[in-house]
Coordinates of N, CA and C in Angstrom, one line a residue:
Q1 N -32.6 42.8 304.6 CA -31.8 44.7 305.1 C -30.0 44.5 304.8
M2 N -30.3 42.7 304.9 CA -28.4 43.1 304.6 C -28.3 43.1 302.8
C3 N -29.3 42.4 301.8 CA -29.0 41.8 300.3 C -29.7 43.5 300.5
E4 N -30.4 44.8 300.7 CA -30.2 45.4 300.8 C -28.9 46.9 301.0
K5 N -28.9 46.5 302.2 CA -27.5 47.3 302.5 C -25.8 46.7 302.4
F6 N -25.6 45.9 301.8 CA -24.7 45.3 301.8 C -24.7 44.7 300.4
T7 N -25.5 44.8 299.5 CA -25.8 44.0 298.2 C -25.3 42.2 298.1
V8 N -26.6 41.6 299.7 CA -25.1 40.3 300.0 C -26.6 40.0 299.4
C9 N -26.5 38.6 298.2 CA -28.0 38.0 298.7 C -28.0 37.1 298.1
E10 N -29.4 36.0 298.0 CA -29.4 34.7 298.0 C -28.5 34.1 296.9
N11 N -28.5 34.4 296.2 CA -28.2 33.9 294.9 C -26.5 34.0 294.0
S12 N -25.6 34.8 295.7 CA -23.8 35.1 295.4 C -23.4 34.2 295.6
M13 N -22.9 33.6 294.5 CA -21.9 32.9 294.2 C -20.6 32.8 295.0
E14 N -20.4 34.2 295.4 CA -19.0 33.9 296.6 C -19.5 33.7 298.2
M15 N -20.8 34.7 297.9 CA -21.4 33.9 299.6 C -21.3 32.5 299.4
L16 N -22.1 31.5 298.9 CA -21.3 30.1 298.7 C -20.9 29.0 298.6
L17 N -19.5 29.5 297.6 CA -18.3 29.8 298.0 C -17.6 29.7 299.6
Q18 N -17.5 30.5 300.1 CA -16.8 31.0 301.3 C -17.6 30.9 302.3
N19 N -19.1 29.4 302.3 CA -19.9 28.7 303.6 C -19.1 28.2 304.1
N20 N -17.8 28.5 304.4 CA -16.8 27.0 305.8 C -16.9 27.9 307.4
L21 N -17.9 28.1 307.3 CA -17.6 28.7 309.3 C -18.4 27.2 310.2
N22 N -18.9 26.0 309.3 CA -19.0 25.5 310.8 C -19.8 25.8 311.7
L23 N -21.2 26.4 310.8 CA -23.0 27.0 312.1 C -22.8 25.4 312.6
P24 N -23.6 25.8 314.0 CA -24.4 24.5 314.5 C -25.3 24.2 313.5
K25 N -25.6 22.7 313.5 CA -26.6 22.6 312.9 C -27.7 21.4 313.4
V26 N -29.0 21.4 313.1 CA -29.4 20.1 314.0 C -30.9 19.1 312.7
T27 N -29.4 18.2 313.2 CA -29.6 17.2 311.8 C -30.3 15.3 312.1
E28 N -30.9 15.0 311.4 CA -31.5 13.6 311.6 C -30.4 12.6 312.2
E29 N -29.4 13.0 312.4 CA -28.1 12.3 313.2 C -28.4 12.7 315.0
D30 N -29.1 14.4 315.2 CA -28.6 14.3 316.4 C -30.1 14.2 317.2
G31 N -31.0 13.3 316.6 CA -32.0 13.3 317.0 C -33.4 13.9 316.3
F32 N -32.9 14.8 315.6 CA -34.0 15.7 315.2 C -34.4 15.2 313.6
V33 N -36.0 15.0 313.4 CA -36.3 13.7 312.7 C -37.5 14.7 311.9
N34 N -38.0 14.8 311.2 CA -39.7 15.0 310.2 C -40.6 14.3 311.5
D35 N -40.6 12.7 311.5 CA -40.9 12.4 311.6 C -41.5 12.2 313.4
F36 N -41.8 12.3 313.8 CA -42.3 13.1 315.4 C -42.0 11.4 316.2
L37 N -42.8 10.6 315.8 CA -42.7 9.4 316.6 C -41.2 9.1 316.5
T38 N -40.1 8.8 315.4 CA -39.2 8.8 315.6 C -38.7 9.5 317.0
F39 N -38.7 10.3 316.7 CA -38.0 11.7 318.0 C -38.5 11.5 319.4
L40 N -39.1 10.4 319.9 CA -39.3 10.3 321.2 C -38.1 9.5 321.0
S41 N -37.6 8.9 320.8 CA -36.4 7.8 321.7 C -34.7 9.4 320.8
F42 N -35.4 9.6 320.1 CA -34.1 10.7 320.7 C -34.2 11.5 320.8
Q43 N -34.5 12.5 321.0 CA -35.4 13.7 322.1 C -33.7 14.2 322.5
E44 N -33.4 13.1 323.6 CA -32.4 13.5 325.2 C -31.0 14.1 323.5
K45 N -30.6 13.5 322.9 CA -29.4 13.8 321.7 C -30.5 15.0 321.0
C46 N -31.4 15.3 320.8 CA -31.3 16.0 320.4 C -31.7 17.7 321.1
L47 N -31.4 17.2 322.6 CA -32.0 18.4 322.9 C -30.3 18.8 323.9
R48 N -29.5 18.1 323.6 CA -28.7 18.7 323.7 C -27.9 18.5 322.9
K49 N -28.2 18.0 321.4 CA -27.4 19.5 320.4 C -28.3 20.6 320.2
I50 N -29.7 20.7 320.7 CA -29.9 21.8 320.1 C -28.7 22.4 321.4
S51 N -28.9 22.7 322.3 CA -28.7 23.1 323.7 C -27.2 23.7 323.7
S52 N -26.6 23.3 323.5 CA -24.9 22.8 322.5 C -24.8 24.1 321.5
G53 N -25.8 23.9 320.0 CA -25.4 24.4 319.3 C -26.2 26.3 319.5
L54 N -27.4 26.5 320.5 CA -27.7 27.6 321.3 C -26.7 28.2 321.6
H55 N -26.0 28.2 323.1 CA -24.1 28.1 323.2 C -23.1 29.1 322.4
T56 N -22.8 28.2 321.3 CA -22.1 28.6 319.8 C -22.6 29.1 319.9
F57 N -23.5 29.1 319.3 CA -24.4 30.7 318.2 C -24.1 32.5 319.2
Q58 N -23.6 31.7 320.6 CA -23.2 33.5 321.4 C -22.2 34.0 320.6
T59 N -21.2 33.4 320.3 CA -20.0 33.7 319.7 C -19.9 34.8 318.3
Y60 N -20.8 33.6 317.4 CA -21.5 34.4 316.6 C -22.0 35.9 315.8
L61 N -23.1 34.8 317.4 CA -23.6 36.9 317.5 C -23.1 37.6 317.9
K62 N -22.5 37.8 319.1 CA -21.3 38.7 319.4 C -20.7 39.7 318.2
F63 N -19.9 38.7 317.0 CA -19.8 39.2 316.1 C -21.2 39.8 315.2
I64 N -22.4 39.6 315.2 CA -22.8 40.5 314.9 C -23.1 41.4 314.7
Q65 N -23.4 41.4 315.9 CA -23.4 43.0 317.3 C -22.6 43.8 317.4
E66 N -21.3 43.3 316.6 CA -20.1 43.7 316.5 C -20.3 44.7 315.1
T67 N -20.7 44.1 314.2 CA -21.0 43.9 312.8 C -22.0 44.9 312.4
F68 N -22.5 44.4 312.7 CA -24.3 45.1 312.3 C -25.3 46.2 313.6
T69 N -23.9 47.2 313.6 CA -23.9 48.0 315.0 C -25.9 48.9 314.5
S70 N -26.0 48.9 312.9 CA -27.6 49.8 313.5 C -28.3 48.7 313.9
E71 N -28.5 47.3 314.1 CA -28.9 47.1 314.7 C -29.1 46.4 316.4
N72 N -27.3 47.0 316.8 CA -27.0 46.5 317.7 C -28.2 46.3 319.3
Q73 N -29.0 47.0 319.3 CA -30.0 46.4 320.5 C -30.8 45.4 319.8
N74 N -31.2 45.3 318.8 CA -32.1 43.9 318.4 C -31.1 43.3 318.2
V75 N -30.2 42.9 318.1 CA -29.2 41.8 318.6 C -28.9 41.3 319.6
E76 N -28.8 42.8 320.7 CA -27.9 41.9 321.7 C -29.8 41.3 323.1
S77 N -31.0 41.9 321.9 CA -31.6 41.3 322.5 C -31.7 39.8 322.3
L78 N -31.0 40.0 321.0 CA -31.9 38.0 320.6 C -30.8 37.3 321.1
S79 N -29.6 37.6 321.2 CA -28.4 37.3 322.1 C -28.9 36.8 323.7
Y80 N -28.7 37.6 323.7 CA -29.6 37.4 325.8 C -30.3 36.2 325.3
S81 N -31.9 36.6 324.5 CA -33.0 35.4 324.5 C -32.4 34.3 323.8
T82 N -31.4 34.2 323.0 CA -30.4 32.9 322.8 C -29.9 31.9 323.7
E83 N -29.4 32.9 324.5 CA -28.5 32.3 326.3 C -29.2 32.0 327.0
Q84 N -30.6 32.5 327.2 CA -31.7 32.5 328.7 C -32.3 30.6 327.8
L85 N -32.8 30.7 326.2 CA -33.4 29.5 325.7 C -32.6 28.4 326.2
A86 N -30.9 28.8 325.0 CA -29.8 28.1 325.8 C -30.4 27.0 327.0
H87 N -29.9 27.8 328.0 CA -30.0 27.4 329.4 C -31.1 26.1 329.9
T88 N -32.8 27.0 329.6 CA -33.5 26.5 330.0 C -33.8 24.9 328.9
I89 N -32.7 24.8 328.1 CA -33.0 23.5 326.7 C -32.2 22.9 328.3
K90 N -31.0 23.5 328.4 CA -30.0 22.6 328.5 C -30.3 21.4 330.3
Q91 N -31.3 22.3 330.9 CA -31.4 22.3 332.5 C -33.1 21.2 331.5
M92 N -33.1 20.6 330.6 CA -34.5 19.8 330.0 C -33.8 18.7 330.2
V93 N -32.5 18.9 329.5 CA -31.7 17.5 329.8 C -31.1 16.7 330.5
M94 N -32.3 14.9 330.8 CA -31.0 14.4 332.0 C -29.9 14.6 332.3
D95 N -29.1 15.1 331.6 CA -28.0 15.0 332.2 C -27.1 16.3 331.7
P96 N -27.8 17.8 332.6 CA -27.2 18.3 331.8 C -25.8 18.9 331.5
E97 N -25.1 17.8 332.3 CA -23.4 18.3 332.4 C -22.5 17.1 331.1
E98 N -23.7 16.9 329.9 CA -23.6 16.0 328.7 C -23.4 17.3 327.3
V99 N -24.1 18.4 327.9 CA -24.1 19.9 327.4 C -22.4 19.9 326.5
I100 N -22.7 20.2 325.5 CA -21.3 21.0 325.2 C -21.0 21.8 325.2
I101 N -20.5 23.0 326.3 CA -20.4 24.3 325.7 C -18.8 25.1 325.5
P102 N -18.9 25.6 324.1 CA -17.4 25.9 323.4 C -16.6 27.2 325.1
D103 N -15.5 25.9 325.6 CA -14.8 26.8 325.8 C -14.4 28.3 325.6
A104 N -14.1 29.0 326.8 CA -12.8 30.8 326.3 C -12.2 30.3 324.9
A105 N -11.2 29.9 325.1 CA -10.5 29.2 324.4 C -11.1 29.3 322.7
T106 N -11.5 28.3 322.8 CA -12.4 27.6 321.5 C -13.5 29.3 321.3
Q107 N -13.6 30.5 322.3 CA -14.7 30.8 321.6 C -13.6 32.1 320.9
E108 N -12.7 32.4 321.7 CA -11.5 33.8 321.3 C -10.4 33.5 320.3
S109 N -10.8 31.7 319.5 CA -10.4 31.9 318.9 C -11.0 32.4 317.1
L110 N -13.0 31.6 317.2 CA -13.4 31.9 317.0 C -13.8 33.4 316.1
R111 N -13.8 33.8 317.5 CA -13.8 35.2 317.8 C -12.8 36.3 316.2
T112 N -11.5 35.7 316.7 CA -10.4 36.2 316.3 C -10.5 35.9 314.8
K113 N -10.6 34.8 314.2 CA -11.2 34.6 312.8 C -12.3 34.9 312.6
L114 N -13.1 35.2 313.2 CA -14.1 36.1 312.1 C -14.5 37.7 312.3
N115 N -13.2 38.0 313.7 CA -13.3 39.7 313.3 C -11.5 39.4 312.1
S116 N -11.7 38.9 311.8 CA -9.9 39.0 310.8 C -10.7 39.6 309.5
S117 N -11.5 39.6 309.2 CA -12.8 39.4 307.9 C -14.4 40.2 307.8
K118 N -14.1 40.8 309.5 CA -15.2 41.9 309.7 C -15.3 43.1 308.4
K119 N -14.4 43.8 308.0 CA -14.2 44.7 306.9 C -14.3 44.4 305.8
T120 N -14.1 43.2 305.3 CA -14.2 43.0 304.4 C -15.7 42.6 303.4
W121 N -15.3 42.4 301.8 CA -16.5 41.8 302.1 C -17.4 40.7 302.6
I122 N -16.0 39.7 302.5 CA -16.7 38.7 303.5 C -17.0 38.2 304.4
G123 N -16.4 39.4 305.5 CA -17.4 39.8 306.7 C -18.6 40.1 306.2
K124 N -19.0 40.4 305.3 CA -20.5 40.9 305.2 C -21.0 39.4 304.7
I125 N -20.6 38.5 303.7 CA -21.3 37.7 303.6 C -21.4 36.4 304.9
T126 N -20.5 37.0 306.0 CA -19.9 36.0 307.1 C -21.6 36.3 307.8
T127 N -21.7 37.7 307.8 CA -22.4 37.6 309.0 C -23.8 37.8 308.3
H128 N -24.2 37.7 306.4 CA -25.4 37.0 306.3 C -25.1 35.4 306.5
L129 N -24.4 35.1 306.1 CA -24.7 33.7 306.9 C -24.8 32.9 308.5
I130 N -24.1 33.7 308.5 CA -25.0 33.4 310.6 C -26.1 33.7 310.8
L131 N -26.3 35.2 310.1 CA -27.9 35.3 310.0 C -29.0 34.4 309.4
R132 N -28.7 33.7 308.3 CA -29.5 32.4 307.6 C -29.4 31.1 308.2
D133 N -28.7 30.9 308.5 CA -27.7 29.8 309.3 C -29.0 29.8 310.6
F134 N -28.8 30.8 311.4 CA -29.8 31.1 312.6 C -30.9 31.0 312.8
T135 N -31.5 31.3 311.6 CA -32.7 30.8 311.1 C -33.8 29.4 311.0
S136 N -32.2 28.9 310.4 CA -32.3 27.3 310.2 C -32.6 26.4 311.6
F137 N -31.5 27.2 311.7 CA -31.0 26.8 313.2 C -32.9 27.0 314.9
M138 N -33.0 27.7 314.9 CA -34.4 28.7 315.6 C -35.6 27.9 315.3
E139 N -35.6 27.4 313.8 CA -36.9 26.9 313.6 C -36.8 25.4 314.2
K140 N -35.9 24.5 313.8 CA -35.9 23.6 313.8 C -36.4 23.5 315.6
T141 N -35.6 24.4 316.5 CA -35.9 24.1 317.7 C -36.6 24.7 318.3
V142 N -37.5 25.6 317.6 CA -39.0 26.0 318.2 C -40.2 25.1 317.4
R143 N -39.2 23.6 316.2 CA -40.5 22.9 316.2 C -39.8 22.0 317.4
A144 N -38.8 21.7 317.8 CA -38.5 20.1 318.7 C -39.8 20.4 320.1
V145 N -39.3 21.9 320.5 CA -39.2 22.1 322.1 C -41.4 21.8 321.8
R146 N -41.9 22.8 320.7 CA -43.4 22.2 320.4 C -43.4 20.9 320.4
Y147 N -42.9 20.0 320.5 CA -43.2 18.9 320.1 C -42.9 18.7 321.7
L148 N -41.6 18.7 321.9 CA -41.3 18.1 323.4 C -42.6 18.8 324.9
K149 N -43.1 19.8 324.9 CA -43.3 20.6 325.2 C -45.7 19.9 325.2
N150 N -45.8 19.4 324.3 CA -47.1 18.7 324.2 C -46.8 17.0 324.7
T151 N -45.4 16.6 324.7 CA -45.4 15.2 325.4 C -44.5 14.9 326.3
R152 N -44.5 15.9 326.9 CA -43.4 16.3 328.2 C -44.5 16.9 328.7
S153 N -44.2 16.9 330.8 CA -44.9 17.1 331.6 C -44.0 18.4 331.8
F154 N -43.1 18.6 331.5 CA -42.6 20.6 332.0 C -43.3 21.5 331.3
S155 N -43.0 22.4 332.1 CA -43.7 24.1 331.6 C -42.2 24.6 331.0

């Protein structure tokens, strides 16, 4: 829909040049690896990173909800589900206090930065980048949680 409605497509050079959002990612350094045998030794670090990233995405999803108003109900549902998942994964960590959650000042600063370009071309690109990176983050989250579900005894 983004490509059709706003003519924002994957090959847009402007999109690639403006990707300075510092969106959450799960990488090998965070304990996410394709070799799930190695994952066992990094699972706590990975779970902390996933929970923290999901909490961070909340601010970005709020921006999407305010920007992409035609999909408000879907984004609101997505945001709520993401918040619930972040909380659930945080409870899976041995020491939940180690999960970094952005404070109110950090969230407000990010919201101000995002809102400054909301009605411009860059705002449309920003929306696309957030959705693309959120999708990638969730794909890795699903893989990690499925693996943990099969190796840990939790529901």
